[in-house]
Amino acid sequence: MQKLTNKEEEVMHILWKLKRAFVKDVLAEFKEDKPHYNTLSTIIRNLEEKGYVSYNAYGNTHQYHPIVDIEEYRKTFMKTAIQNYFGNSYKNLVSFFAEEEKISADELREILNIIEKKK
């Protein structure tokens, strides 16, 4: 799975939300920093080349849909992030969030309960 640029990832989130969309539909979902229609069309074609989206043709227009689901992308993204930023250690990942006060003791207990239930 090829790495996505920030803008490609933003477009994928829109396509995951909409399920099927024409370029104009994707463009309408941008709140800020709206790309030009032609730029967005190029981004979507790049996503097609990378194997993330496909389309149905209706004359000269295309309706795009994701062919990589968000769960599959999330797993790959998280695996890469943990390898690159946390030395392939989930302990380092959780410690990072604890030190940054992004996770509470209650949330950690919930995680421990989930782990123990799977045993």
PDB file of C-alpha atoms in Angstrom:
ATOM      1  CA  MET A   1       0.000   0.000   0.000  1.00  0.00           C
ATOM      2  CA  GLN A   2       1.563   3.266  -1.130  1.00  0.00           C
ATOM      3  CA  LYS A   3       1.856   6.199   1.275  1.00  0.00           C
ATOM      4  CA  LEU A   4      -0.685   8.972   0.768  1.00  0.00           C
ATOM      5  CA  THR A   5      -0.037  12.693   0.849  1.00  0.00           C
ATOM      6  CA  ASN A   6      -1.999  14.730   3.394  1.00  0.00           C
ATOM      7  CA  LYS A   7      -4.383  15.957   0.676  1.00  0.00           C
ATOM      8  CA  GLU A   8      -4.868  12.441  -0.725  1.00  0.00           C
ATOM      9  CA  GLU A   9      -5.671  11.186   2.759  1.00  0.00           C
ATOM     10  CA  GLU A  10      -8.153  14.032   3.236  1.00  0.00           C
ATOM     11  CA  VAL A  11      -9.861  13.076  -0.039  1.00  0.00           C
ATOM     12  CA  MET A  12      -9.952   9.409   0.996  1.00  0.00           C
ATOM     13  CA  HIS A  13     -11.710  10.338   4.256  1.00  0.00           C
ATOM     14  CA  ILE A  14     -14.327  12.161   2.202  1.00  0.00           C
ATOM     15  CA  LEU A  15     -14.751   9.183  -0.134  1.00  0.00           C
ATOM     16  CA  TRP A  16     -15.011   6.774   2.810  1.00  0.00           C
ATOM     17  CA  LYS A  17     -17.744   9.006   4.224  1.00  0.00           C
ATOM     18  CA  LEU A  18     -19.658   9.442   0.949  1.00  0.00           C
ATOM     19  CA  LYS A  19     -19.062   5.868  -0.342  1.00  0.00           C
ATOM     20  CA  ARG A  20     -19.587   6.987  -3.982  1.00  0.00           C
ATOM     21  CA  ALA A  21     -19.031  10.476  -5.324  1.00  0.00           C
ATOM     22  CA  PHE A  22     -18.343  12.602  -8.356  1.00  0.00           C
ATOM     23  CA  VAL A  23     -15.502  15.135  -8.142  1.00  0.00           C
ATOM     24  CA  LYS A  24     -18.032  17.929  -7.523  1.00  0.00           C
ATOM     25  CA  ASP A  25     -19.450  15.987  -4.550  1.00  0.00           C
ATOM     26  CA  VAL A  26     -15.991  15.594  -3.026  1.00  0.00           C
ATOM     27  CA  LEU A  27     -15.260  19.285  -3.622  1.00  0.00           C
ATOM     28  CA  ALA A  28     -18.469  20.263  -1.807  1.00  0.00           C
ATOM     29  CA  GLU A  29     -17.236  18.447   1.340  1.00  0.00           C
ATOM     30  CA  PHE A  30     -14.173  20.689   1.764  1.00  0.00           C
ATOM     31  CA  LYS A  31     -14.759  23.291   4.463  1.00  0.00           C
ATOM     32  CA  GLU A  32     -11.434  25.148   4.172  1.00  0.00           C
ATOM     33  CA  ASP A  33      -8.594  25.196   1.679  1.00  0.00           C
ATOM     34  CA  LYS A  34     -10.836  24.041  -1.163  1.00  0.00           C
ATOM     35  CA  PRO A  35      -8.670  22.804  -4.004  1.00  0.00           C
ATOM     36  CA  HIS A  36      -9.445  23.855  -7.564  1.00  0.00           C
ATOM     37  CA  TYR A  37     -11.718  21.364  -9.346  1.00  0.00           C
ATOM     38  CA  ASN A  38      -8.917  20.288 -11.736  1.00  0.00           C
ATOM     39  CA  THR A  39      -6.453  19.844  -8.853  1.00  0.00           C
ATOM     40  CA  LEU A  40      -8.958  17.676  -6.990  1.00  0.00           C
ATOM     41  CA  SER A  41      -9.603  15.647 -10.134  1.00  0.00           C
ATOM     42  CA  THR A  42      -5.846  15.026 -10.425  1.00  0.00           C
ATOM     43  CA  ILE A  43      -5.634  13.969  -6.764  1.00  0.00           C
ATOM     44  CA  ILE A  44      -8.458  11.474  -7.288  1.00  0.00           C
ATOM     45  CA  ARG A  45      -6.805  10.086 -10.433  1.00  0.00           C
ATOM     46  CA  ASN A  46      -3.571   9.687  -8.413  1.00  0.00           C
ATOM     47  CA  LEU A  47      -5.550   7.748  -5.803  1.00  0.00           C
ATOM     48  CA  GLU A  48      -6.839   5.542  -8.599  1.00  0.00           C
ATOM     49  CA  GLU A  49      -3.277   4.929  -9.844  1.00  0.00           C
ATOM     50  CA  LYS A  50      -2.187   4.048  -6.293  1.00  0.00           C
ATOM     51  CA  GLY A  51      -5.012   1.503  -6.072  1.00  0.00           C
ATOM     52  CA  TYR A  52      -7.166   3.275  -3.481  1.00  0.00           C
ATOM     53  CA  VAL A  53     -10.185   4.153  -5.629  1.00  0.00           C
ATOM     54  CA  SER A  54     -11.993   2.960  -8.705  1.00  0.00           C
ATOM     55  CA  TYR A  55     -14.826   4.461 -10.707  1.00  0.00           C
ATOM     56  CA  ASN A  56     -17.925   3.878 -12.755  1.00  0.00           C
ATOM     57  CA  ALA A  57     -18.032   5.835 -16.005  1.00  0.00           C
ATOM     58  CA  TYR A  58     -21.162   7.704 -17.041  1.00  0.00           C
ATOM     59  CA  GLY A  59     -20.342   9.214 -20.396  1.00  0.00           C
ATOM     60  CA  ASN A  60     -17.497  11.672 -19.844  1.00  0.00           C
ATOM     61  CA  THR A  61     -17.886  11.764 -16.071  1.00  0.00           C
ATOM     62  CA  HIS A  62     -16.749   9.346 -13.401  1.00  0.00           C
ATOM     63  CA  GLN A  63     -18.264   8.382 -10.081  1.00  0.00           C
ATOM     64  CA  TYR A  64     -15.482   7.326  -7.694  1.00  0.00           C
ATOM     65  CA  HIS A  65     -15.586   4.860  -4.824  1.00  0.00           C
ATOM     66  CA  PRO A  66     -12.932   3.577  -2.404  1.00  0.00           C
ATOM     67  CA  ILE A  67     -11.559   0.090  -2.981  1.00  0.00           C
ATOM     68  CA  VAL A  68      -9.364   0.191   0.132  1.00  0.00           C
ATOM     69  CA  ASP A  69     -11.495   0.322   3.257  1.00  0.00           C
ATOM     70  CA  ILE A  70     -10.685   2.567   6.178  1.00  0.00           C
ATOM     71  CA  GLU A  71      -9.884  -0.351   8.513  1.00  0.00           C
ATOM     72  CA  GLU A  72      -7.288  -1.743   6.109  1.00  0.00           C
ATOM     73  CA  TYR A  73      -5.705   1.711   5.744  1.00  0.00           C
ATOM     74  CA  ARG A  74      -5.794   2.308   9.512  1.00  0.00           C
ATOM     75  CA  LYS A  75      -3.963  -0.971  10.215  1.00  0.00           C
ATOM     76  CA  THR A  76      -1.230  -0.162   7.698  1.00  0.00           C
ATOM     77  CA  PHE A  77      -0.925   3.450   8.867  1.00  0.00           C
ATOM     78  CA  MET A  78      -0.717   2.492  12.550  1.00  0.00           C
ATOM     79  CA  LYS A  79       1.761  -0.317  11.905  1.00  0.00           C
ATOM     80  CA  THR A  80       4.030   2.078  10.013  1.00  0.00           C
ATOM     81  CA  ALA A  81       3.685   4.835  12.648  1.00  0.00           C
ATOM     82  CA  ILE A  82       4.496   2.426  15.488  1.00  0.00           C
ATOM     83  CA  GLN A  83       7.531   1.111  13.606  1.00  0.00           C
ATOM     84  CA  ASN A  84       8.820   4.563  12.596  1.00  0.00           C
ATOM     85  CA  TYR A  85       8.074   6.604  15.726  1.00  0.00           C
ATOM     86  CA  PHE A  86       7.850   4.164  18.633  1.00  0.00           C
ATOM     87  CA  GLY A  87      10.561   1.591  17.901  1.00  0.00           C
ATOM     88  CA  ASN A  88       7.907  -1.007  17.044  1.00  0.00           C
ATOM     89  CA  SER A  89       6.778  -0.932  20.689  1.00  0.00           C
ATOM     90  CA  TYR A  90       3.151  -0.578  21.712  1.00  0.00           C
ATOM     91  CA  LYS A  91       4.395   0.139  25.240  1.00  0.00           C
ATOM     92  CA  ASN A  92       6.265   3.181  23.890  1.00  0.00           C
ATOM     93  CA  LEU A  93       3.112   4.260  22.066  1.00  0.00           C
ATOM     94  CA  VAL A  94       0.927   4.085  25.176  1.00  0.00           C
ATOM     95  CA  SER A  95       3.657   5.707  27.302  1.00  0.00           C
ATOM     96  CA  PHE A  96       3.830   8.587  24.843  1.00  0.00           C
ATOM     97  CA  PHE A  97       0.110   9.272  25.179  1.00  0.00           C
ATOM     98  CA  ALA A  98       0.269   8.927  28.965  1.00  0.00           C
ATOM     99  CA  GLU A  99       3.162  11.399  29.199  1.00  0.00           C
ATOM    100  CA  GLU A 100       1.383  13.829  26.884  1.00  0.00           C
ATOM    101  CA  GLU A 101      -1.724  13.457  29.089  1.00  0.00           C
ATOM    102  CA  LYS A 102      -3.752  12.329  26.081  1.00  0.00           C
ATOM    103  CA  ILE A 103      -4.934   9.174  27.831  1.00  0.00           C
ATOM    104  CA  SER A 104      -6.368   8.904  31.343  1.00  0.00           C
ATOM    105  CA  ALA A 105      -5.837   6.239  33.986  1.00  0.00           C
ATOM    106  CA  ASP A 106      -9.485   5.194  33.502  1.00  0.00           C
ATOM    107  CA  GLU A 107      -8.916   4.722  29.771  1.00  0.00           C
ATOM    108  CA  LEU A 108      -5.796   2.654  30.507  1.00  0.00           C
ATOM    109  CA  ARG A 109      -7.839   0.477  32.864  1.00  0.00           C
ATOM    110  CA  GLU A 110     -10.419  -0.011  30.114  1.00  0.00           C
ATOM    111  CA  ILE A 111      -7.653  -1.080  27.737  1.00  0.00           C
ATOM    112  CA  LEU A 112      -6.325  -3.528  30.318  1.00  0.00           C
ATOM    113  CA  ASN A 113      -9.822  -4.968  30.767  1.00  0.00           C
ATOM    114  CA  ILE A 114     -10.124  -5.454  26.994  1.00  0.00           C
ATOM    115  CA  ILE A 115      -6.744  -7.221  26.916  1.00  0.00           C
ATOM    116  CA  GLU A 116      -7.600  -9.462  29.856  1.00  0.00           C
ATOM    117  CA  LYS A 117     -10.987 -10.433  28.352  1.00  0.00           C
ATOM    118  CA  LYS A 118      -9.217 -11.655  25.207  1.00  0.00           C
ATOM    119  CA  LYS A 119      -7.054 -14.089  27.214  1.00  0.00           C
TER     120      LYS A 119
END
